[in-house]
Coordinates of C-alpha atoms and ligand atoms in Angstrom, one line a residue:
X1 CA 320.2 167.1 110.2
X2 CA 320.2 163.5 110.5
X3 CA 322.4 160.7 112.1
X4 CA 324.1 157.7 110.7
X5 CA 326.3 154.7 112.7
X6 CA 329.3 153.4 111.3
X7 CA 330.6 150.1 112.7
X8 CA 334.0 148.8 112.5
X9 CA 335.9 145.8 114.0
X10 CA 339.3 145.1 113.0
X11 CA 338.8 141.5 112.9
X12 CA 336.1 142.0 109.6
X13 CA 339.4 142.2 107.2
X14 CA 338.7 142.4 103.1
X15 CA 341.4 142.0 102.3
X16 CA 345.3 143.7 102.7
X17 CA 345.9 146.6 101.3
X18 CA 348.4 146.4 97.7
X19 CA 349.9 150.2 97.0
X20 CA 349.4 149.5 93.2
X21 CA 345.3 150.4 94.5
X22 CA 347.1 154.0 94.1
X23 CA 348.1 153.9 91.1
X24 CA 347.6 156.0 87.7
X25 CA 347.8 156.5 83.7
X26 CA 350.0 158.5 81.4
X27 CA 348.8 158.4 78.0
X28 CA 350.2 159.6 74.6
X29 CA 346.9 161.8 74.9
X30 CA 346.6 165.4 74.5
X31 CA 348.6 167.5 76.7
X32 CA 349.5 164.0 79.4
X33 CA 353.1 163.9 78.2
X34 CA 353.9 167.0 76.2
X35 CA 353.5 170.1 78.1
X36 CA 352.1 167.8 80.8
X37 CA 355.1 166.1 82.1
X38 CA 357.5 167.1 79.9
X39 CA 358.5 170.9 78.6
X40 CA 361.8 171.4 77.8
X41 CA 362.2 175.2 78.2
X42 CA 360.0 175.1 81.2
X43 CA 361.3 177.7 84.0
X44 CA 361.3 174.3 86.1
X45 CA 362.3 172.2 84.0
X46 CA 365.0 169.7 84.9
X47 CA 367.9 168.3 82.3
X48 CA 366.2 165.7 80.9
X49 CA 363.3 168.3 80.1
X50 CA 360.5 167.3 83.1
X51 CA 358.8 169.6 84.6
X52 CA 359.5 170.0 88.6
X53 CA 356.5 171.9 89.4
X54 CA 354.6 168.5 88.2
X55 CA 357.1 165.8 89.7
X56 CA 356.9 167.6 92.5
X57 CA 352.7 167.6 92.6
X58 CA 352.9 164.1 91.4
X59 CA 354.9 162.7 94.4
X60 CA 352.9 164.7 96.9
X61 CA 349.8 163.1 95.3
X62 CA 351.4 159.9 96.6
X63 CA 351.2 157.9 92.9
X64 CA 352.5 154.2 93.2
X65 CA 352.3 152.9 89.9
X66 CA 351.9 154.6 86.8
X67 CA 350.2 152.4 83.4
X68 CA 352.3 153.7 80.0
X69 CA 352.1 154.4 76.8
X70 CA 348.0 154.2 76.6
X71 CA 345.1 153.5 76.2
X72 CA 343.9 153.6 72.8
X73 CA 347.6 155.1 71.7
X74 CA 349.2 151.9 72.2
X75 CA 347.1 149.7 69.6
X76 CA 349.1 152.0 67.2
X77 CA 352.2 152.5 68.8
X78 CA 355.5 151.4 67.5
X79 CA 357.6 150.9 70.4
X80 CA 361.1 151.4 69.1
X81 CA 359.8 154.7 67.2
X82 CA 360.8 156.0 71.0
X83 CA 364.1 155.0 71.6
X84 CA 367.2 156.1 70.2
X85 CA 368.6 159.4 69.2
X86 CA 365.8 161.6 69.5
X87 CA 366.2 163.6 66.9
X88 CA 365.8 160.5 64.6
X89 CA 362.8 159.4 66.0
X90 CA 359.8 159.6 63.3
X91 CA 357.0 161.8 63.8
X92 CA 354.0 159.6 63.6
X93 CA 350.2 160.3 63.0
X94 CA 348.6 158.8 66.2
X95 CA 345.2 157.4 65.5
X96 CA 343.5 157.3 68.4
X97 CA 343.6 160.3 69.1
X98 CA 343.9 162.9 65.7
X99 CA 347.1 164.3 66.3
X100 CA 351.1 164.3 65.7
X101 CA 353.3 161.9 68.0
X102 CA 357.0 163.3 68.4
X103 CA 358.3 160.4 70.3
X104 CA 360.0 162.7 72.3
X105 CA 359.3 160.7 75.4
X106 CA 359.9 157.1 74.7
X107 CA 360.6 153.7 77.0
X108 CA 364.0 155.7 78.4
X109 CA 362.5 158.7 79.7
X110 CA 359.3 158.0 81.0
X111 CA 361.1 155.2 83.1
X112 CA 363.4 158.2 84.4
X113 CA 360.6 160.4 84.5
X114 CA 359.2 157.0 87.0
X115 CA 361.9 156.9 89.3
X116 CA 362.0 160.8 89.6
X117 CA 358.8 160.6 91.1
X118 CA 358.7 157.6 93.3
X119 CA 356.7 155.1 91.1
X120 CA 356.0 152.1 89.5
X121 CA 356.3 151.7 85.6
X122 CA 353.5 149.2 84.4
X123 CA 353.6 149.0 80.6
X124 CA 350.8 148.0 78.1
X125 CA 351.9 146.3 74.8
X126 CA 350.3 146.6 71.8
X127 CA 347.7 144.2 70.4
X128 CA 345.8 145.9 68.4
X129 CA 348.3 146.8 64.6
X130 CA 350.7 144.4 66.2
X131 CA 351.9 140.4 67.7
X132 CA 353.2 138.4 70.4
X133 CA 356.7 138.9 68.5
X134 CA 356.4 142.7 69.1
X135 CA 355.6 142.5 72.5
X136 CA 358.1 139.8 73.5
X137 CA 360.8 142.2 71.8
X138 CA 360.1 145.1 74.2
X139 CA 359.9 142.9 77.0
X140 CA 364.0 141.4 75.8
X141 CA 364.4 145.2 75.4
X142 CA 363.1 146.4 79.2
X143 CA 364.0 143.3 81.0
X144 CA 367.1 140.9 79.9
X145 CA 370.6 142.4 81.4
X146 CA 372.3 141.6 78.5
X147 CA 373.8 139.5 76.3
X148 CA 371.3 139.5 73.2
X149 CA 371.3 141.8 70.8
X150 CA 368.2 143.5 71.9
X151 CA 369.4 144.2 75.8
X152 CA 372.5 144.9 74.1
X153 CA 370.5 147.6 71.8
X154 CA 369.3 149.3 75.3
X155 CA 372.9 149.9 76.7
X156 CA 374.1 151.1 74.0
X157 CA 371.0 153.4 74.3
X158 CA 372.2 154.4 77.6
X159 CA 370.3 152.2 80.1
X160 CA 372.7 149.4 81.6
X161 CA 370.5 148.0 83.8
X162 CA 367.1 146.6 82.8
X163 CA 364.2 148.3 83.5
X164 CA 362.3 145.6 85.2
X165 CA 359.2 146.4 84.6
X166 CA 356.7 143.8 86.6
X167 CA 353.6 144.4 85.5
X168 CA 351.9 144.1 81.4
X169 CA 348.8 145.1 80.1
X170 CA 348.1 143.0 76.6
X171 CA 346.2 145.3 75.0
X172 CA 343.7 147.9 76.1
X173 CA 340.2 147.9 75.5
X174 CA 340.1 145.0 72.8
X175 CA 336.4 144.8 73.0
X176 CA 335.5 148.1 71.5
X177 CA 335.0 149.2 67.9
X178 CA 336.7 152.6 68.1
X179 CA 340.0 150.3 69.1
X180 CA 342.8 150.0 66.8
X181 CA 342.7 146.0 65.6
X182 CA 339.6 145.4 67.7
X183 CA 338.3 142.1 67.2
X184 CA 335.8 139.7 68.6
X185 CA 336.7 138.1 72.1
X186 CA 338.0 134.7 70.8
X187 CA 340.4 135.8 68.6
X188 CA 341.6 138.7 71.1
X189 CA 341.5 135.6 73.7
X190 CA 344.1 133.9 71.5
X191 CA 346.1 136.7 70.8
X192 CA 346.5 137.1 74.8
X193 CA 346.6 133.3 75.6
X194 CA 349.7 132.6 73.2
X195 CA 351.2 136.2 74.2
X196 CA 351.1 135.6 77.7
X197 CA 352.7 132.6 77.7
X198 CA 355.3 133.9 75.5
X199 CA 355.9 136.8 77.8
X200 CA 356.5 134.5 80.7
X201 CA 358.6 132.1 79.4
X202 CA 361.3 134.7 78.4
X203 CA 360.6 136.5 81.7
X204 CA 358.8 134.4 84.8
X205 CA 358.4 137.2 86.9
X206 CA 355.8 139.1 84.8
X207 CA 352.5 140.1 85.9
X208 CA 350.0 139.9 83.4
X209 CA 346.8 141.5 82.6
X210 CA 344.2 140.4 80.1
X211 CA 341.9 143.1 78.3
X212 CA 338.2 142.9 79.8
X213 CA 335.3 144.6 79.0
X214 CA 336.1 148.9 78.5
X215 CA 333.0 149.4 80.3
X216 CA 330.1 147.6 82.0
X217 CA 327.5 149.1 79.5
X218 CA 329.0 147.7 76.3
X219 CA 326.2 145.0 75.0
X220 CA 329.2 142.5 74.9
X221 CA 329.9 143.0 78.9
X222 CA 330.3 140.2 80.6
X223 CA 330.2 137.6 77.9
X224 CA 333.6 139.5 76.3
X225 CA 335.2 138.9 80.0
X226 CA 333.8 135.4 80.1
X227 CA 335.3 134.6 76.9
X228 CA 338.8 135.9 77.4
X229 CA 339.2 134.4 80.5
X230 CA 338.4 130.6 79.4
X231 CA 341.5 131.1 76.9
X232 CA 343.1 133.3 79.3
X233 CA 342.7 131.9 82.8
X234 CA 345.8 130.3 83.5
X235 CA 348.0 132.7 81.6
X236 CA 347.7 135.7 83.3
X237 CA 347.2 137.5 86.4
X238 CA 344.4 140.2 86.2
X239 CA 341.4 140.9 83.9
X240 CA 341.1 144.9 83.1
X241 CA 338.1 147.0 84.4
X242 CA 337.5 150.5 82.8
X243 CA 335.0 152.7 84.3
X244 CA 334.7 156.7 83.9
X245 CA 331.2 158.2 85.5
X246 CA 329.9 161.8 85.1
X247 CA 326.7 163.6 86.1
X248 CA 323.9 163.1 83.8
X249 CA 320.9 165.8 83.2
X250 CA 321.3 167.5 86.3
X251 CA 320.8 164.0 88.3
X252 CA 323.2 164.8 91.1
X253 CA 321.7 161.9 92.7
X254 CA 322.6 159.3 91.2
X255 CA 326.0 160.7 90.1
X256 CA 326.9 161.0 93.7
X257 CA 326.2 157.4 94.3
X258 CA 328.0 155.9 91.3
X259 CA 329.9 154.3 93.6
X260 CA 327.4 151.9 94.0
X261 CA 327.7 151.7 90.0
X262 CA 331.3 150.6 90.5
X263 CA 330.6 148.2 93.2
X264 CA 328.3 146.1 91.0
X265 CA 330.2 146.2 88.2
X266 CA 333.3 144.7 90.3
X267 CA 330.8 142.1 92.0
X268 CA 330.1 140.9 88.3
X269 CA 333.7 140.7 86.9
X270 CA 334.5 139.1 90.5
X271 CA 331.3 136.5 89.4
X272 CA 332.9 135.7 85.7
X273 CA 336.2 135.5 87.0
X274 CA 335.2 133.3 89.9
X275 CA 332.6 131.5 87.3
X276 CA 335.5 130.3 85.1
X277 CA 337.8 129.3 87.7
X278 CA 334.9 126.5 88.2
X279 CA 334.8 125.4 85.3
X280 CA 338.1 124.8 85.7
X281 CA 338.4 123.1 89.0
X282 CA 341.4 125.8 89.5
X283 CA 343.1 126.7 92.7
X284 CA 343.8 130.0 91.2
X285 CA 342.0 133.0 92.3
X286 CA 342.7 135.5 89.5
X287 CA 342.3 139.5 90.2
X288 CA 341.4 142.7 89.0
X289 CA 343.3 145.6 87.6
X290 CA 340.9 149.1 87.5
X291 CA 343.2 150.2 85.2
X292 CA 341.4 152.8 84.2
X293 CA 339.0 154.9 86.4
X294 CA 337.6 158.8 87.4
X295 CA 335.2 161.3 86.6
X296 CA 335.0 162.6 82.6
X297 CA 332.4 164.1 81.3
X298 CA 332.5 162.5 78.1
X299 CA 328.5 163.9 77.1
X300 CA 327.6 167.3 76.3
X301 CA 330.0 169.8 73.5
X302 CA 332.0 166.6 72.4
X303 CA 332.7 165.8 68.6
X304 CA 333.2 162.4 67.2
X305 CA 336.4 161.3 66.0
X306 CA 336.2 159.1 62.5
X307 CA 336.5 155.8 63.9
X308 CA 334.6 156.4 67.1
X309 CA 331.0 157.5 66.0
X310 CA 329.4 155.2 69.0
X311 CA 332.0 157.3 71.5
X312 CA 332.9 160.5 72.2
X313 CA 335.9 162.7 73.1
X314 CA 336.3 166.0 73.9
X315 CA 338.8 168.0 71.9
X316 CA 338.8 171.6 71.8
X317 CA 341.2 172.4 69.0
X318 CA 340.7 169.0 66.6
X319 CA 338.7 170.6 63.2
X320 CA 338.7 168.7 59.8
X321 CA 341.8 167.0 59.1
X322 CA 344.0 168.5 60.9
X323 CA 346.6 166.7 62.9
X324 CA 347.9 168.9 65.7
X325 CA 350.6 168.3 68.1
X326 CA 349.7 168.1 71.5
X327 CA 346.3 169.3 71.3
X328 CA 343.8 170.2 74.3
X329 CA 342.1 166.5 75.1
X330 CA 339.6 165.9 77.5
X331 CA 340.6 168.6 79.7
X332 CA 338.0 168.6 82.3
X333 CA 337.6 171.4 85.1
X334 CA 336.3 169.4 88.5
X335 CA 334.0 170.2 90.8
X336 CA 333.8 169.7 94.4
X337 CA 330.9 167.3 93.5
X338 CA 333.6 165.8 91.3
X339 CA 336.0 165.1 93.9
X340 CA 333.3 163.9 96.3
X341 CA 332.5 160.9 93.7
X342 CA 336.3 160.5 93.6
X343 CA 336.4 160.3 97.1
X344 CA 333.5 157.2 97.1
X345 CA 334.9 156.0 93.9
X346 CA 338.4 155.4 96.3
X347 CA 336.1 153.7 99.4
X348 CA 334.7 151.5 96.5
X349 CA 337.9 150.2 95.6
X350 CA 339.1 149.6 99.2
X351 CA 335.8 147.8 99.7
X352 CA 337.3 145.2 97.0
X353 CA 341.0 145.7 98.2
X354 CA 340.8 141.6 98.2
X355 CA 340.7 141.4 94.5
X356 CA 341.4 144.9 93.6
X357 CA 344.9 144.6 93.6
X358 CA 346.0 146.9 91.1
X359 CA 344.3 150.6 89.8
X360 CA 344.8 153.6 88.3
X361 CA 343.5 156.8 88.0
X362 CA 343.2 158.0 84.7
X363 CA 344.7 160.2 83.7
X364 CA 347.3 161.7 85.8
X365 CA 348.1 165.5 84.8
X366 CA 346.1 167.7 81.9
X367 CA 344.0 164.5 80.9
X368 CA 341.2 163.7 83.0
X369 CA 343.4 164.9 85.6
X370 CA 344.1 165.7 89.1
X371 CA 347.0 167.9 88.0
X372 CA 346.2 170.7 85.5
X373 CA 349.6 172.5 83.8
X374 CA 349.8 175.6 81.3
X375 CA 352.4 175.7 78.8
X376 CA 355.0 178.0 80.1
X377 CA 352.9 178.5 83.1
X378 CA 351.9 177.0 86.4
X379 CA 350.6 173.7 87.5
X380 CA 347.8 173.6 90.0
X381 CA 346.0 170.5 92.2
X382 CA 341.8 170.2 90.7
X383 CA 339.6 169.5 93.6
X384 CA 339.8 165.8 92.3
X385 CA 343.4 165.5 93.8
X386 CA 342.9 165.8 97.4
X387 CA 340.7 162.5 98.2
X388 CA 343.3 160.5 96.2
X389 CA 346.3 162.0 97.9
X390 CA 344.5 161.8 101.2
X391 CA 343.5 158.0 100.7
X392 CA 346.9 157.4 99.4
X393 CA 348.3 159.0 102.3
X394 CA 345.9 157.1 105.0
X395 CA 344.9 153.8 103.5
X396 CA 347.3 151.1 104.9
X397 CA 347.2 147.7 105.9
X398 CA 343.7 146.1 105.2
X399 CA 340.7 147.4 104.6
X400 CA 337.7 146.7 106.7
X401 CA 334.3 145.1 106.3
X402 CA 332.4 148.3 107.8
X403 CA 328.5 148.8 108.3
X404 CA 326.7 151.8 107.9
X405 CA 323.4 152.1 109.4
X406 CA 321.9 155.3 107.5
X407 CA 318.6 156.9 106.3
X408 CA 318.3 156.4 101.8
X409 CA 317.4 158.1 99.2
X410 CA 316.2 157.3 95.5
X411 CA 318.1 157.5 92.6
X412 CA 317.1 157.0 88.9
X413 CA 320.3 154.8 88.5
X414 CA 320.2 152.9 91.0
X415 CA 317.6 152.6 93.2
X416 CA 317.6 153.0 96.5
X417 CA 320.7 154.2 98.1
X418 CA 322.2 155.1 102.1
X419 CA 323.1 158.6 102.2
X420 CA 326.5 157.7 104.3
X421 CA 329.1 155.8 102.5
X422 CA 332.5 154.6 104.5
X423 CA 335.0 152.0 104.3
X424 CA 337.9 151.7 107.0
X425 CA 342.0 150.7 106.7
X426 CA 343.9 149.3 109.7
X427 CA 348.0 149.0 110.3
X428 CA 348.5 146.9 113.0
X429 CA 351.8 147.0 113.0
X430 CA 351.9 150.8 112.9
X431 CA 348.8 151.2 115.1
X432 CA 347.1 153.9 112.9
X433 CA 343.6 153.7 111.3
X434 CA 341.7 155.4 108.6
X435 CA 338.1 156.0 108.0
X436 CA 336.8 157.7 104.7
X437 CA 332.9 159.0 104.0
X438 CA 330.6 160.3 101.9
X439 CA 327.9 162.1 102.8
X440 CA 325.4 162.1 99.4
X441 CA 322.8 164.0 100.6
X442 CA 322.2 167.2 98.7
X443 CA 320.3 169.3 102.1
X444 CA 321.3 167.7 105.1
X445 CA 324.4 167.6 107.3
X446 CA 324.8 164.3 108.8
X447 CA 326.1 163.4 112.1
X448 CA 327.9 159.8 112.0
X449 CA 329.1 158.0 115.4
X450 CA 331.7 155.4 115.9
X451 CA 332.4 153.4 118.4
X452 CA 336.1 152.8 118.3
X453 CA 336.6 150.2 121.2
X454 CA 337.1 147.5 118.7
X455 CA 340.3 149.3 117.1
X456 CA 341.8 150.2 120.1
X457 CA 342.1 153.8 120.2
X458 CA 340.5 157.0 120.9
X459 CA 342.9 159.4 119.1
X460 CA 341.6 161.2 116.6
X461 CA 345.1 162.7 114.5
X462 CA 343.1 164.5 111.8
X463 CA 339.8 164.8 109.9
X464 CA 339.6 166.2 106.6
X465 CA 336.6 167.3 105.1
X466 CA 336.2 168.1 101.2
X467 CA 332.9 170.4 100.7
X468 CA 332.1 173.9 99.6
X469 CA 329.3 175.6 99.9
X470 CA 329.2 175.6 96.3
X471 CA 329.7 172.3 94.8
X472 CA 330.2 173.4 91.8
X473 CA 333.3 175.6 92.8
X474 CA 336.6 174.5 90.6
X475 CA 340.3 175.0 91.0
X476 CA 341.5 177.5 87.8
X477 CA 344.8 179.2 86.9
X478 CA 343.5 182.3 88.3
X479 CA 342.2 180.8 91.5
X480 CA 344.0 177.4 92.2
X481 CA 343.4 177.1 95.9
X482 CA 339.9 178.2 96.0
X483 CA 339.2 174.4 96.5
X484 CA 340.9 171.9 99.5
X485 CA 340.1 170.3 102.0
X486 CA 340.0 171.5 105.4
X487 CA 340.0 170.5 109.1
X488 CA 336.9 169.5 110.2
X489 CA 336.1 170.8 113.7
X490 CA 333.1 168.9 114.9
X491 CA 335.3 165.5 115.2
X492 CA 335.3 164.7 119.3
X493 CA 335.4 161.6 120.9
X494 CA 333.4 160.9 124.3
X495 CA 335.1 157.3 125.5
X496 CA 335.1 155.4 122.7
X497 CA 332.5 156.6 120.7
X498 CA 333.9 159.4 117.7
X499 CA 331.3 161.7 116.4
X500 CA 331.4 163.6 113.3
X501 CA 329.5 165.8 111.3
X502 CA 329.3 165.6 107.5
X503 CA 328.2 168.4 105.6
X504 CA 326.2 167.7 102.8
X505 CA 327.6 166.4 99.7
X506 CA 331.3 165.6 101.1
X507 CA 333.9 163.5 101.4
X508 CA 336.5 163.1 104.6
X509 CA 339.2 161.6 105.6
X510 CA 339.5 160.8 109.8
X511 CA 343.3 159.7 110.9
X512 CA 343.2 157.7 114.0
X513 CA 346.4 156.7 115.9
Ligands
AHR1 O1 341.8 157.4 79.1 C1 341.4 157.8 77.9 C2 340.9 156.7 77.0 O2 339.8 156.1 77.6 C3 341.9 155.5 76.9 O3 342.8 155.7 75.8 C4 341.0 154.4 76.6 O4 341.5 153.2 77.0 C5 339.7 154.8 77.2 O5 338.6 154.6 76.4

């Protein structure tokens, strides 16, 4: 056993908290939408055809803003092929990802599908087979009341009031060769400068993000985001981060503390972003969307799709030519290791809540998922959904500047790492707190102390503590609760001063009102 200290002052403020930090991805992917989401015939499902087991999952989860239509999907995707009557909508071949798109879910119902379950619908346009032009006619579509012949088109679609959708991704993942119109960072720059622009003036309200790098090890990384931005800078909003982390060769180590992967990567597109708003003597501070983030074990058993020889997906049901509907994608199993990176993947993001004003999860259900569904079946919570529905839950007002004073270890990513990991969340106004750890060690329990003077309050309301004594235990069909989190009985506080005690590899959540 070791100790740690954790030291927190409510006056150390990062930054305030924005919801849209909790926020996550539906892709035309897989099993995401179809079977996922939506199955008419379902024993739950609703009249529109969603499945209730899942909306019901999703709001618990505590989602505030869901990204749509993709991902790689959308540099392919014709909008309007999902809107309409749906039996005339056109069964299209959907490139990214090898399969058959029904359009059974379009614009229409995955907005309903948004407001059935409490969030946010944040839309991506596509930039990759098509324009500005196309882009600017969805937005007339979702956004204008009426009065043109496009708004006009959506009530007579059966929507009269616009969508008003806030937020736009252009594009996704422009920098990478497996994308759909990929294209080097100047001319994608252009595409987004002039599109942007558009997009505002026919609605001033948007927010706009601008496709940075797809991950921090691409060889273009950060000259692609250093290129977009000096077209993009004053056009839009947020530049794109995309990171997904798995465990490499059995080096636990290092996988537990990718956190610290995440953090550096957000200190450089922070740098770039920061480094072109000098050269442009600008006043504007431009921020990040994580719009894509988790755990996906994108290495061993995975088969390379045409276009994508440099990266790897894994499909369990893709052979030859086929193109299935709603095939088996990326279906990953997680751990409890899985959700303790998850956890510190979260306390990373909070650590940036000043420019991280906007992430998502990706994906949401079946995908790279916290929610798992079976056809005609049940849907279950993975390990993976308990630290974001806990952090979701806990994590409101700012987030606090903490420092932990704790032993380290080595790691062959990174270097030299603390074993304890914490960030901290304060609500004034509703006088409640939050602390979240990690513990990374792989042997040791560790007890952590905090004085709590400095927030005002000795009331501990709850701690939650995600480990198992086997951290490779998974939630299945046949066994969907063998994971969660549970009360963690060594939280007491003697005056101010809370301790705790971490068990190795975990993740916890402490409630303080
Ligand atoms: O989330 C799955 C895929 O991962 C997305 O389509 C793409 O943007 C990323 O490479």
């Amino acid at each position: 056993m070791t100790n740690a200290r954790v030291n927190i002052d409510p006056q150390f403020v990062v930054g305030a908290i924005n919801r849209r930090l909790f926020g996550s991805f539906i892709e035309h992917m897989g099993r995401a939408v179809y079977t996922g989401i939506y199955e008419p015939g379902h024993p739950t499902a609703d009249d529109e055809g969603f499945r209730r087991d899942v909306i019901d999952l999703v709001r618990e989860l505590g989602v505030s803003a869901i990204r749509y239509p993709g991902g790689n999907f959308v540099s392919g995707f014709q909008w309007k092929d999902g809107i309409g009557p749906r039996e005339q909508r056109p069964r299209r071949l959907n490139l990214a990802w090898r399969s058959i798109e029904t359009n059974q879910v379009g614009l229409h119902e995955f907005a309903s599908w948004t407001e059935k379950v409490g969030s946010e619908l944040m839309y991506a346009v596509n930039l990759g087979t098509a324009d500005t032009a196309d882009a600017l006619e969805v937005l007339e579509y979702a956004n204008i009341e009426k009065g043109s012949t496009v708004s006009e088109q959506r009530i007579a679609n059966g929507r009269t009031d616009a969508f008003g959708i806030r937020m736009w991704y252009l594009g996704n993942e422009m920098d990478g060769p497996w994308q759909l119109g990929h294209s080097p960072a100047d001319d994608y720059a252009k595409k987004a400068s002039r599109t942007a622009k558009a997009l505002r003036q026919l609605d001033p309200e948007v927010e706009l993000v601008a496709s940075g790098s797809s991950h921090p090890t691409m060889a273009t990384f950060p000259e692609w985001d250093r290129t977009v931005l000096e077209y993009t800078y004053d056009d839009v909003d947020y530049i794109s981060c995309h990171g997904y982390y798995e465990e490499k060769a059995g080096d636990l180590g290092s996988f537990l503390a990718c956190g610290v992967k995440m953090d550096r990567y957000l200190d450089t597109v922070i740098a770039t972003a920061d480094y072109v708003k000098a050269l442009k003597r600008s006043d504007k501070t431009l921020n990040i969307s994580f719009d894509e983030w988790n755990v996906w074990y994108l290495g061993d058993n995975l088969r390379s799709f045409p276009r994508q020889a440099d990266r790897f997906y894994r499909t369990d049901e893709i052979e030859g030519n086929d193109w299935p509907e709603t095939p088996r994608l990326a279906e990953d199993v997680y751990s409890v290791a899985d959700a303790v990176v998850v956890g510190g993947l979260l306390i990373s993001l909070l650590r940036h809540a000043d420019r991280v004003t906007s992430a998502s999860m990706s994906m949401l259900v079946n995908v790279i998922a916290p929610i798992t569904t079976e056809p005609g079946g049940a849907a279950w919570r993975q390990t993976t959904f308990y630290p974001f529905a806990l952090t979701s839950a806990l994590a409101h007002g700012v987030a606090l500047d903490v420092r932990v004073e704790s032993d380290h270890y080595e790691t062959d990513e990174h270097g030299s790492v603390a074993l304890v990991d914490a960030v901290a969340t304060h609500d004034a106004d509703a006088g409640r707190s939050a602390v979240f750890l990690v513990n990374r060690s792989q042997s040791d329990d560790i007890t952590v102390t905090i004085d709590l003077a400095a927030l005002g309050t000795t009331t501990v309301l709850d701690a939650q503590t995600m480990a198992d004594d086997d951290i490779s235990a998974r939630n299945t069909r046949e066994d969907p609760d063998r994971v969660r989190p549970s009360r963690n009985p060594s939280a007491s506080t003697a005056g101010s001063v809370l301790t705790i005690t971490l068990p190795a590899v975990s993740w916890t959540a402490v409630s303080l009102g």
